[in-house]
CSV table of C-alpha atoms in Angstrom, one decimal:
chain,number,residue,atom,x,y,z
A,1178,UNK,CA,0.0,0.0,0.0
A,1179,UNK,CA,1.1,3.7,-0.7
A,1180,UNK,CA,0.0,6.8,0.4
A,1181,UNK,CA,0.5,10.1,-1.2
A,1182,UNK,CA,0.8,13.6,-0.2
A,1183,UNK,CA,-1.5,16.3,-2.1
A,1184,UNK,CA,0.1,19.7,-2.6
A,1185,UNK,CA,-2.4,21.7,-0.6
A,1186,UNK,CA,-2.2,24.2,-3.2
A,1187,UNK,CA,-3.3,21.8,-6.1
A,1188,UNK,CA,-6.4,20.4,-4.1
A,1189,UNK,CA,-9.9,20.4,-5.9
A,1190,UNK,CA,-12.6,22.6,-4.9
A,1191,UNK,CA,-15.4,22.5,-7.2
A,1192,UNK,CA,-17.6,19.4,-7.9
A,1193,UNK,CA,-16.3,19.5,-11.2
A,1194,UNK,CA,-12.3,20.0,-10.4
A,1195,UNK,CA,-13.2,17.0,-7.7
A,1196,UNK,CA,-14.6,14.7,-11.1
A,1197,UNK,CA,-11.4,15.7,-12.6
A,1198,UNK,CA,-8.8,15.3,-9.9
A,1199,UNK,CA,-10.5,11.6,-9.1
A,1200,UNK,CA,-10.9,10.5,-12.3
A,1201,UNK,CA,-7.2,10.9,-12.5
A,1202,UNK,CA,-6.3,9.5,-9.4
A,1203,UNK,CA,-8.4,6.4,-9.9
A,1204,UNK,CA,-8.3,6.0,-13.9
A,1205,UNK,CA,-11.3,5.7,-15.5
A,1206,UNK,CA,-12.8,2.7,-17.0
A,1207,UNK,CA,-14.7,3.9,-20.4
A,1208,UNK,CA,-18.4,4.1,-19.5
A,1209,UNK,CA,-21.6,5.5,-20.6
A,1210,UNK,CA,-22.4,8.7,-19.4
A,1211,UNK,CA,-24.7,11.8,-19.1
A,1212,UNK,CA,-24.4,14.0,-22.2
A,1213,UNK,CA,-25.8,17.7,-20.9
A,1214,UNK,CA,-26.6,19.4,-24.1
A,1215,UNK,CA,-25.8,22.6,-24.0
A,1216,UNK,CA,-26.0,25.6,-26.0
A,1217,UNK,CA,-23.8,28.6,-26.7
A,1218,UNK,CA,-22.7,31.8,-28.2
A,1219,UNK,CA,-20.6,30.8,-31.7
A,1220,UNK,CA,-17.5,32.6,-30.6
A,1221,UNK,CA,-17.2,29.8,-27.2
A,1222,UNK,CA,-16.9,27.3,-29.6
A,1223,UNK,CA,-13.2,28.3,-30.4
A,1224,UNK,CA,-11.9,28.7,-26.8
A,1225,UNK,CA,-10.7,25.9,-24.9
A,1226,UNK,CA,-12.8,24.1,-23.2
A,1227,UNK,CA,-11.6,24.6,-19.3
A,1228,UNK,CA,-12.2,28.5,-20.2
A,1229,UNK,CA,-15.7,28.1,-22.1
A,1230,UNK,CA,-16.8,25.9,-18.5
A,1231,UNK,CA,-16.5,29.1,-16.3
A,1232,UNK,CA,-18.8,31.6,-18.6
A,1233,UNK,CA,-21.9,31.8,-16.9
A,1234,UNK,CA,-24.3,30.9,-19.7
A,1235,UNK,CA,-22.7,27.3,-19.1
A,1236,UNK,CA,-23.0,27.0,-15.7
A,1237,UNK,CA,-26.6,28.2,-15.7
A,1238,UNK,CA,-27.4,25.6,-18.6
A,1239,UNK,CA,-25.5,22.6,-17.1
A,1240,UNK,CA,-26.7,23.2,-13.6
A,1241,UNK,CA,-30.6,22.9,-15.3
A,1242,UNK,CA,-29.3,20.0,-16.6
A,1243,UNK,CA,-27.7,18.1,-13.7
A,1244,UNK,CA,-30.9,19.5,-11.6
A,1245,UNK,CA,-33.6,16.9,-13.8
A,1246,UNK,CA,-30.2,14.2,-13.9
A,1247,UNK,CA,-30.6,14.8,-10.1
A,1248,UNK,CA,-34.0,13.9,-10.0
A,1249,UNK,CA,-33.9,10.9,-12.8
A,1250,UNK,CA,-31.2,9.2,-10.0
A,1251,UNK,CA,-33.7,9.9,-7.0
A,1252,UNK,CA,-36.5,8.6,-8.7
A,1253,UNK,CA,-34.4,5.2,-9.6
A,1254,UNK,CA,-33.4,5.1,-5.8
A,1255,UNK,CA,-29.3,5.4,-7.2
A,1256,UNK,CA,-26.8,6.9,-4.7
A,1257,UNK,CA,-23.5,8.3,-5.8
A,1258,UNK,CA,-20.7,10.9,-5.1
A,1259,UNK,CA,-21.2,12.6,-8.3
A,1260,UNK,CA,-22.9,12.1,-11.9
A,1261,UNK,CA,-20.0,11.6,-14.6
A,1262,UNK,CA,-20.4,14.3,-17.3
A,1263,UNK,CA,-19.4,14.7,-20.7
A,1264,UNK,CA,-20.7,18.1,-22.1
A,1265,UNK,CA,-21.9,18.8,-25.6
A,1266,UNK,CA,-21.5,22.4,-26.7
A,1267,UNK,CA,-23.7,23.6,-29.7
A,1268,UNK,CA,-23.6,26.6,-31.3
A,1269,UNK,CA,-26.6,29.0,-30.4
A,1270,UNK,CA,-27.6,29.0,-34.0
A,1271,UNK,CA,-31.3,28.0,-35.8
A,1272,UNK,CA,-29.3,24.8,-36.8
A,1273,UNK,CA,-27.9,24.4,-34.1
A,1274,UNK,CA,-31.3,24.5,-31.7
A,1275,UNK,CA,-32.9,22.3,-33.9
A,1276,UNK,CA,-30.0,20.1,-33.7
A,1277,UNK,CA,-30.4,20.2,-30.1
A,1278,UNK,CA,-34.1,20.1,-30.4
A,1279,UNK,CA,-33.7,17.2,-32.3
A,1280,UNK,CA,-30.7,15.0,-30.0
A,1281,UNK,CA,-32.9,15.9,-26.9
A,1282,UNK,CA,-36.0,14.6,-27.8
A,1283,UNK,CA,-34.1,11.5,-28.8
A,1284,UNK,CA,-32.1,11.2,-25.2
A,1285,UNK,CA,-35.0,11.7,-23.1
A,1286,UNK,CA,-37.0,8.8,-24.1
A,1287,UNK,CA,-36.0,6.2,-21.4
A,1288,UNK,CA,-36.9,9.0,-19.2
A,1289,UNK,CA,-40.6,9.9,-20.3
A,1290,UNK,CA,-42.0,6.7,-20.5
A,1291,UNK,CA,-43.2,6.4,-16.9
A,1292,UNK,CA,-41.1,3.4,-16.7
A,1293,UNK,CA,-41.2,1.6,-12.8
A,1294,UNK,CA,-37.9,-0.6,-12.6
A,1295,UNK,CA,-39.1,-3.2,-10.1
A,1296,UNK,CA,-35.6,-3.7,-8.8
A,1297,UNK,CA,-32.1,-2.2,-8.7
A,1298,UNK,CA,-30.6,-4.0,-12.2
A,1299,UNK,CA,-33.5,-2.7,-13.8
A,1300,UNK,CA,-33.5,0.9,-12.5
A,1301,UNK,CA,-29.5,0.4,-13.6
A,1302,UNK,CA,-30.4,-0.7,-17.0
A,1303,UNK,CA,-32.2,2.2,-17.5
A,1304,UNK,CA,-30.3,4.3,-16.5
A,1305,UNK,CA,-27.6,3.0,-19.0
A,1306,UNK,CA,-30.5,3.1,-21.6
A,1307,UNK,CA,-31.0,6.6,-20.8
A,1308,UNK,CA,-27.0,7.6,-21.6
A,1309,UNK,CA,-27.0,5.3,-25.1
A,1310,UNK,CA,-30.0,7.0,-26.0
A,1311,UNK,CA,-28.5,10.0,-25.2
A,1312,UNK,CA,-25.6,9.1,-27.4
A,1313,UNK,CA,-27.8,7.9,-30.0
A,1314,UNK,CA,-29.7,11.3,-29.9
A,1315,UNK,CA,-26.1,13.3,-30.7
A,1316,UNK,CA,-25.2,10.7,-33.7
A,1317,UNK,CA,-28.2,11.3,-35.4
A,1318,UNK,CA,-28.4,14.5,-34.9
A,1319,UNK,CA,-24.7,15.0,-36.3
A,1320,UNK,CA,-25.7,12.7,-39.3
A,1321,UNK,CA,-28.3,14.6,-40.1
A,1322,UNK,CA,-27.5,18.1,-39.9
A,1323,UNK,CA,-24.0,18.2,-38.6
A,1324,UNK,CA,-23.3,21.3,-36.8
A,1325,UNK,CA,-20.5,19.9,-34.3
A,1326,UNK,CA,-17.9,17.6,-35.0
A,1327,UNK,CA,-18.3,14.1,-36.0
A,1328,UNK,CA,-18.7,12.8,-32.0
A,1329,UNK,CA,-17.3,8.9,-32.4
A,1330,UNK,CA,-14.4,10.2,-34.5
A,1331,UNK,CA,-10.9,11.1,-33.6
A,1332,UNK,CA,-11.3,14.5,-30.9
A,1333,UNK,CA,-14.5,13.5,-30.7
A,1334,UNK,CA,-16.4,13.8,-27.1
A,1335,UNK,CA,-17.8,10.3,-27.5
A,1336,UNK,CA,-14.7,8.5,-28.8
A,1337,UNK,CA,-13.3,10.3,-25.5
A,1338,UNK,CA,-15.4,8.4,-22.7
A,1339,UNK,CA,-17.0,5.6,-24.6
A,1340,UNK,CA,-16.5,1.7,-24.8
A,1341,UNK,CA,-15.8,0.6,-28.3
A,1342,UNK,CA,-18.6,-1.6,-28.4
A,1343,UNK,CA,-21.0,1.5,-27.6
A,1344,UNK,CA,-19.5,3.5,-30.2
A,1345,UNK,CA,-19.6,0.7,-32.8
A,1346,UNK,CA,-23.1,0.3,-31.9
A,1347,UNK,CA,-24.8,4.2,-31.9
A,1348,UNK,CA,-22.6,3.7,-35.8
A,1349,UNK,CA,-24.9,1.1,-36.5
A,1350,UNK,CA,-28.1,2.0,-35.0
A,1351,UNK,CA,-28.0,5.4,-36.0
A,1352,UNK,CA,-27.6,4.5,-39.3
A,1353,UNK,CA,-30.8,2.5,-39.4
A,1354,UNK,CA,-32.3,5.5,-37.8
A,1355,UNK,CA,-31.5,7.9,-40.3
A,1356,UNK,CA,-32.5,5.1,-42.7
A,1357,UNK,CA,-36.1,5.2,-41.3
A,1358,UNK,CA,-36.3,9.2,-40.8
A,1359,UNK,CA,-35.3,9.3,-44.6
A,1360,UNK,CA,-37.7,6.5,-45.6
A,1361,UNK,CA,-40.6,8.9,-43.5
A,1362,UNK,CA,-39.7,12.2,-44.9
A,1363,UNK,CA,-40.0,10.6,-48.8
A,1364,UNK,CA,-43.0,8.1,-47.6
A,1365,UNK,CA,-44.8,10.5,-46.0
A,1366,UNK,CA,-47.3,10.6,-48.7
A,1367,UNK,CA,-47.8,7.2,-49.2
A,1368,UNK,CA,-47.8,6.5,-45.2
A,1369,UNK,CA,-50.8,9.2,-44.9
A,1370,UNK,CA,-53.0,7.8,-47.5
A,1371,UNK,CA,-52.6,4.5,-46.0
A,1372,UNK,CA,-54.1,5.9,-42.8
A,1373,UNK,CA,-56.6,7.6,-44.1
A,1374,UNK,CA,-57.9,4.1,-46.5
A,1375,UNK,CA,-57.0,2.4,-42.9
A,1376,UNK,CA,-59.5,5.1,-41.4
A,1377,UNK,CA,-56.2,5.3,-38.6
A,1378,UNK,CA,-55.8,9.1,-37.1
A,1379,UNK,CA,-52.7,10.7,-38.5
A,1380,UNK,CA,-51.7,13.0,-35.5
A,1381,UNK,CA,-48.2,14.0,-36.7
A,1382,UNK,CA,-47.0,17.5,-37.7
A,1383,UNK,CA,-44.2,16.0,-39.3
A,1384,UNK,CA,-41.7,13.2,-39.9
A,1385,UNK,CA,-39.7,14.0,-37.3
A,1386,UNK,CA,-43.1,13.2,-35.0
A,1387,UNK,CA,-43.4,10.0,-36.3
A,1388,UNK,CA,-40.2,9.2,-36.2
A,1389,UNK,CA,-40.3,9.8,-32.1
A,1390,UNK,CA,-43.3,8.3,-31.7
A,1391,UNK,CA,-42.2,5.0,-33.4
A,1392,UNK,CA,-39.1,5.4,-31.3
A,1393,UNK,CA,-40.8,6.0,-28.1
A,1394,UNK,CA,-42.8,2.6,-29.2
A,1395,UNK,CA,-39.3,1.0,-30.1
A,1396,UNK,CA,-38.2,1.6,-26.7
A,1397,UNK,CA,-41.6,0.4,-24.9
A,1398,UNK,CA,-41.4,-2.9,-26.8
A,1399,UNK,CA,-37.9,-3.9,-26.2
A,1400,UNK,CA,-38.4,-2.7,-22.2
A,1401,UNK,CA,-41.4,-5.1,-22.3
A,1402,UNK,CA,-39.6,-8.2,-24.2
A,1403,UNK,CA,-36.6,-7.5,-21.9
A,1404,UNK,CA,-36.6,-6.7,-18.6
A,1405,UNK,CA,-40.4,-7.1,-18.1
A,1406,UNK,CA,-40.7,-10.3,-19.7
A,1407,UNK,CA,-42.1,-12.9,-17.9
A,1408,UNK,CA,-41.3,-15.9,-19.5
A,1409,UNK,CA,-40.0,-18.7,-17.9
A,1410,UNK,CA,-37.2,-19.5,-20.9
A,1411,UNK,CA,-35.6,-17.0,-23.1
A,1412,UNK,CA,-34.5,-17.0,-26.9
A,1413,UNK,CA,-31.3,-18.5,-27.7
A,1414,UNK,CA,-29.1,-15.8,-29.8
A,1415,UNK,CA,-29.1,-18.4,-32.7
A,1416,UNK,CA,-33.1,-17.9,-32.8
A,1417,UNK,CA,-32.7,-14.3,-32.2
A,1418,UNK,CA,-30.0,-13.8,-35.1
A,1419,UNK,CA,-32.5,-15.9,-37.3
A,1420,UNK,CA,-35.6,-13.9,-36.6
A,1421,UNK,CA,-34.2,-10.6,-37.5
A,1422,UNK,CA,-32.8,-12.4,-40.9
A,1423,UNK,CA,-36.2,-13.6,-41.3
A,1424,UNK,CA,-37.8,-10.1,-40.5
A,1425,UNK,CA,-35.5,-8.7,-43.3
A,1426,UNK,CA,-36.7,-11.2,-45.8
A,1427,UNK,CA,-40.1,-10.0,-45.2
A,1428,UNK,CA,-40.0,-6.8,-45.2
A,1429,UNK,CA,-38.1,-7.5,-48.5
A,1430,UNK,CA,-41.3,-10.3,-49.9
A,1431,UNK,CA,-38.4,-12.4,-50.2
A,1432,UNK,CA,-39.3,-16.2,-49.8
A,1433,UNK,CA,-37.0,-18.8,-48.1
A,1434,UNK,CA,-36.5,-21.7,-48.6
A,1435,UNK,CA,-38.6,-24.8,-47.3
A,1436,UNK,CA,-38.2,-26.5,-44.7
A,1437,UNK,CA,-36.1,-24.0,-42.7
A,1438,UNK,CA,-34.7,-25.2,-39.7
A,1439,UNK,CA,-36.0,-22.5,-37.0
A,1440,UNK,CA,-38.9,-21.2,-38.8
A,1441,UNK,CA,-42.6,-21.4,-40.0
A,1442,UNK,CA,-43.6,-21.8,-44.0
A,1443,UNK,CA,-42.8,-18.3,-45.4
A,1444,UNK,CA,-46.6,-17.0,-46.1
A,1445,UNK,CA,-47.1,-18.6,-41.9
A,1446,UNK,CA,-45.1,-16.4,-40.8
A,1447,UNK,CA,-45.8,-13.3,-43.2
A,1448,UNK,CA,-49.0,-13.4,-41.9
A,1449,UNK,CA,-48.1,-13.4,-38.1
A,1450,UNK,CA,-45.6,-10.6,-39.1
A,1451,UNK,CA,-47.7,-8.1,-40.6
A,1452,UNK,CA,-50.7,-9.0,-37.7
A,1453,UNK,CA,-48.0,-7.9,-35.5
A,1454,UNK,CA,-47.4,-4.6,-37.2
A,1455,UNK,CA,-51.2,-4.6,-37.2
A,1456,UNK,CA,-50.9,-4.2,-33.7
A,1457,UNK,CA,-48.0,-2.4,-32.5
A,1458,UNK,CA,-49.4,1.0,-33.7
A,1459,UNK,CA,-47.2,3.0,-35.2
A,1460,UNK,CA,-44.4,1.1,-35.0
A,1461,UNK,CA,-46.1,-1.0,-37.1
A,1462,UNK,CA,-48.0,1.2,-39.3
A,1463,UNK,CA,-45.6,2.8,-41.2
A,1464,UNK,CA,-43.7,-0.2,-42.3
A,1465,UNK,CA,-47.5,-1.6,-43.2
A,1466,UNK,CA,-47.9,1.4,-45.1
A,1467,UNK,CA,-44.3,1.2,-47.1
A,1468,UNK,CA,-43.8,-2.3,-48.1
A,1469,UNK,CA,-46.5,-2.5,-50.8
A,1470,UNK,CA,-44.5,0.8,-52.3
A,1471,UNK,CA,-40.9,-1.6,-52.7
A,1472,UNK,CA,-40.6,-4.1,-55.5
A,1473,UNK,CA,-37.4,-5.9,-56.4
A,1474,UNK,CA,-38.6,-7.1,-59.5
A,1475,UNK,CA,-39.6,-3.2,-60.4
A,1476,UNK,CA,-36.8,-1.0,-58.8
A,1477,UNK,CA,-36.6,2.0,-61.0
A,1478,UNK,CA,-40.3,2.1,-61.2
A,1479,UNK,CA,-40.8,2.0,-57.5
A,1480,UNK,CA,-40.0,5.4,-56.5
A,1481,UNK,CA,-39.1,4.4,-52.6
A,1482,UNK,CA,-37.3,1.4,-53.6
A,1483,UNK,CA,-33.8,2.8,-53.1
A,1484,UNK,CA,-34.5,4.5,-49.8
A,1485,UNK,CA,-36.2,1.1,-49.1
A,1486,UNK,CA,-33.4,-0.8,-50.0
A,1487,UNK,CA,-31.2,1.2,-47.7
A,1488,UNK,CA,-33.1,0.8,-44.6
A,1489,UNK,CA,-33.1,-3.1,-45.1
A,1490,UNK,CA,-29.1,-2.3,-45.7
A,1491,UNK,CA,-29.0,-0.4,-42.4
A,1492,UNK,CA,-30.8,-3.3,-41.0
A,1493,UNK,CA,-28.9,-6.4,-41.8
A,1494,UNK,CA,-25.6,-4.8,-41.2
A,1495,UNK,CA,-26.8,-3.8,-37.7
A,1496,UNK,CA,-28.5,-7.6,-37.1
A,1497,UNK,CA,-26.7,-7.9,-33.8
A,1498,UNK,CA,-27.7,-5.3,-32.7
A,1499,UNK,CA,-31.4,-6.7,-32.4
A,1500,UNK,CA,-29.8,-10.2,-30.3
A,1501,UNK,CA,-30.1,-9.3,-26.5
A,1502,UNK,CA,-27.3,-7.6,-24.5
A,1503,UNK,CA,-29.0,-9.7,-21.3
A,1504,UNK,CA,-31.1,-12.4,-21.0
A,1505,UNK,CA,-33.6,-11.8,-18.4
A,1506,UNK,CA,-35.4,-13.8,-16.0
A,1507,UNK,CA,-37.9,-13.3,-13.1
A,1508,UNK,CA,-36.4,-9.8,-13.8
A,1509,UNK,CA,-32.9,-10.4,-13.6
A,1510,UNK,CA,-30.3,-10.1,-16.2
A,1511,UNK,CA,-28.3,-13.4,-17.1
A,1512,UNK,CA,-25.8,-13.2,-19.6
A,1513,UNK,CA,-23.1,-16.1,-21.0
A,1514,UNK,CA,-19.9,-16.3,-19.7
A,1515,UNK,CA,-16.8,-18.4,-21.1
A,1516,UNK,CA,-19.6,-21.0,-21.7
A,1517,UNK,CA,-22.8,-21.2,-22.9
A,1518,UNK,CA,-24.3,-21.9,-19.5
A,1519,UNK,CA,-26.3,-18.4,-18.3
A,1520,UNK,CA,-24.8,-16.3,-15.3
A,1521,UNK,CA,-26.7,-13.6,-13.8
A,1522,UNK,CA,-24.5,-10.2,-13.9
A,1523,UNK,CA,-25.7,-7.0,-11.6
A,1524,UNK,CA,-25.2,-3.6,-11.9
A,1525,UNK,CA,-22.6,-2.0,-9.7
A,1526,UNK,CA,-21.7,2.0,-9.7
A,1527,UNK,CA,-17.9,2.5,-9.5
A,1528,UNK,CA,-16.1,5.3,-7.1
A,1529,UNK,CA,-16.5,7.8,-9.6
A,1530,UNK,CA,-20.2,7.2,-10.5
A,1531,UNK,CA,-20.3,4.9,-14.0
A,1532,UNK,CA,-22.4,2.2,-14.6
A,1533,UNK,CA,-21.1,-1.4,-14.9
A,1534,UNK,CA,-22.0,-4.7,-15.2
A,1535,UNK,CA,-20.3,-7.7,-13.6
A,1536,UNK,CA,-20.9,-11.8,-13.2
A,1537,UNK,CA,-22.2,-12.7,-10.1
């Protein structure tokens, strides 16, 4: 064992120097964290950034911030010395507030939903939802309308604090979602006629409603077939990996061939597919309302082929990110180890606040 002398002149005194001077001391692990979004004046963009944290429209902004992250860790009963930060600045421009707009609606999801973790790993797991989808919220927003710099590449704040596997996988999510958004914005036609034949209310202003409420849906679903699932046995990853294949097929009317080993007779299972979409809302709708406008056979006649063709691109090359991070059961998450035998892992929050998950 050592011990050390601090300099008394060096010693941290605000809750942010603290962060700093411990995260230093005790070397952080790469985590998810909260992303405060916050904007300001053009001309803070260019000085550095230990200046740009003392002007006052910062502090004001990221203490409004940490004030709801505050409450979001009360209301998931989660103690801790501190809430690791990683700010985003964005210019106080009309692109840049609607790129704020835009990554905060995203962010906030977990966090709206009324969500009631019935133990500690679940109020964990959503709280790490609530920081990838805050990730997931700056991606798409830089993909779509740029404005900062690319976040998961070198410099960027992202690639700074992130696991690799997070950052591979807000790459490959956020490239279906801008897949979708696309497929909305040039659909949108098509998706409101279908509604209105459907006699379905059409409540959305614009794509970028629909695109949250079918996000906001997204989230629901996977909560429920996660940790809310009651089931006594779970999906092995082979039958996961082979649904979404089979889901991609569909939405392509691309038959398989019969027998196949883990699934129903292709019009079976079309059938139960697009009941499904039947009755997942919105979530459902749009994809009900789109398919019938994509034909292989007829690509350059079908106007939305292409954009069609690139969400089932974005898709398949983001299939794992459909298998499970955790198995749960009875509420619990289970993951494999060095075997394929299930283990259940718990959540644990380190000395300086992150998130992580370890084997029991």
């Amino acid at each position: 064992m050592h011990s050390y002398k601090v300099p008394t002149d060096v010693i941290p005194t605000t809750e942010q120097d603290k962060r700093a001077f411990a995260e230093r001391i005790l070397q952080r692990q790469p985590a998810l964290l909260e992303l405060p979004l916050i904007l300001v004046p053009e001309h803070l963009l260019h000085i550095p950034e230990e200046f740009r944290q003392q002007k006052a429209v910062v502090i004001s902004a990221l203490n409004r911030w940490m004030t709801r992250a505050k409450e979001e860790d009360l209301r998931l009963n989660i103690e801790r010395p501190w809430i690791p930060t990683a700010e985003i600045y964005i210019p106080n421009t009309l692109r840049g507030k609607r790129f704020f707009k835009i990554a905060k609606a995203i962010g906030k999801i977990p966090s709206t939903l009324n969500i009631v973790p019935k133990n500690q790993n679940q109020a964990y797991w959503l709280l790490t939802m609530r920081y990838f989808w805050q990730a997931r919220g700056v991606l798409f927003a830089h993909k779509l309308l740029g404005i900062i710099p690319n976040p998961i590449e070198e410099q960027g704040v992202l690639l700074r604090y992130l696991p690799e596997t997070s950052l591979k996988n807000l790459e490959l999510i956020t490239d279906i979602d801008l897949a979708c958004f696309k497929l909305l914005v040039r659909g949108g036609r098509y998706i409101r006629e279908w509604a209105a034949t459907k006699k379905i209310r059409y409540p959305f202003k614009s794509p970028m409603d629909l695109f949250l409420k079918i996000q906001r849906q997204s989230f629901l679903i996977s909560w429920i077939l996660g940790p809310c699932d009651s089931e006594p046995n779970w999906l092995s990853n082979a039958q996961q990996r082979d649904n979404i294949s089979a889901r991609i097929r569909l939405l392509k009317k691309k038959r398989w061939l019969e027998p196949a080993a883990m699934r129903q007779p292709y019009l079976e299972m079309e059938q139960a597919y697009l009941d499904f979409l039947q009755k997942v809302g919105w979530y459902g709708y749009w994809l009900l309302a789109l398919r019938d406008h994509f034909d292989e056979e007829q690509f350059e006649e079908k106007l939305l082929s292409g954009h069609w063709q690139d969400y089932i691109n974005a898709l398949r090359a983001g299939k794992e990110l459909f298998i499970s991070e955790f198995d749960w059961r009875g509420g619990q998450p289970y993951k494999t180890k060095t075997t394929s035998k299930m283990q259940r892992v718990e959540g644990f929050i380190d000395l300086l606040g992150y998130i992580h998950w370890v084997w029991t």
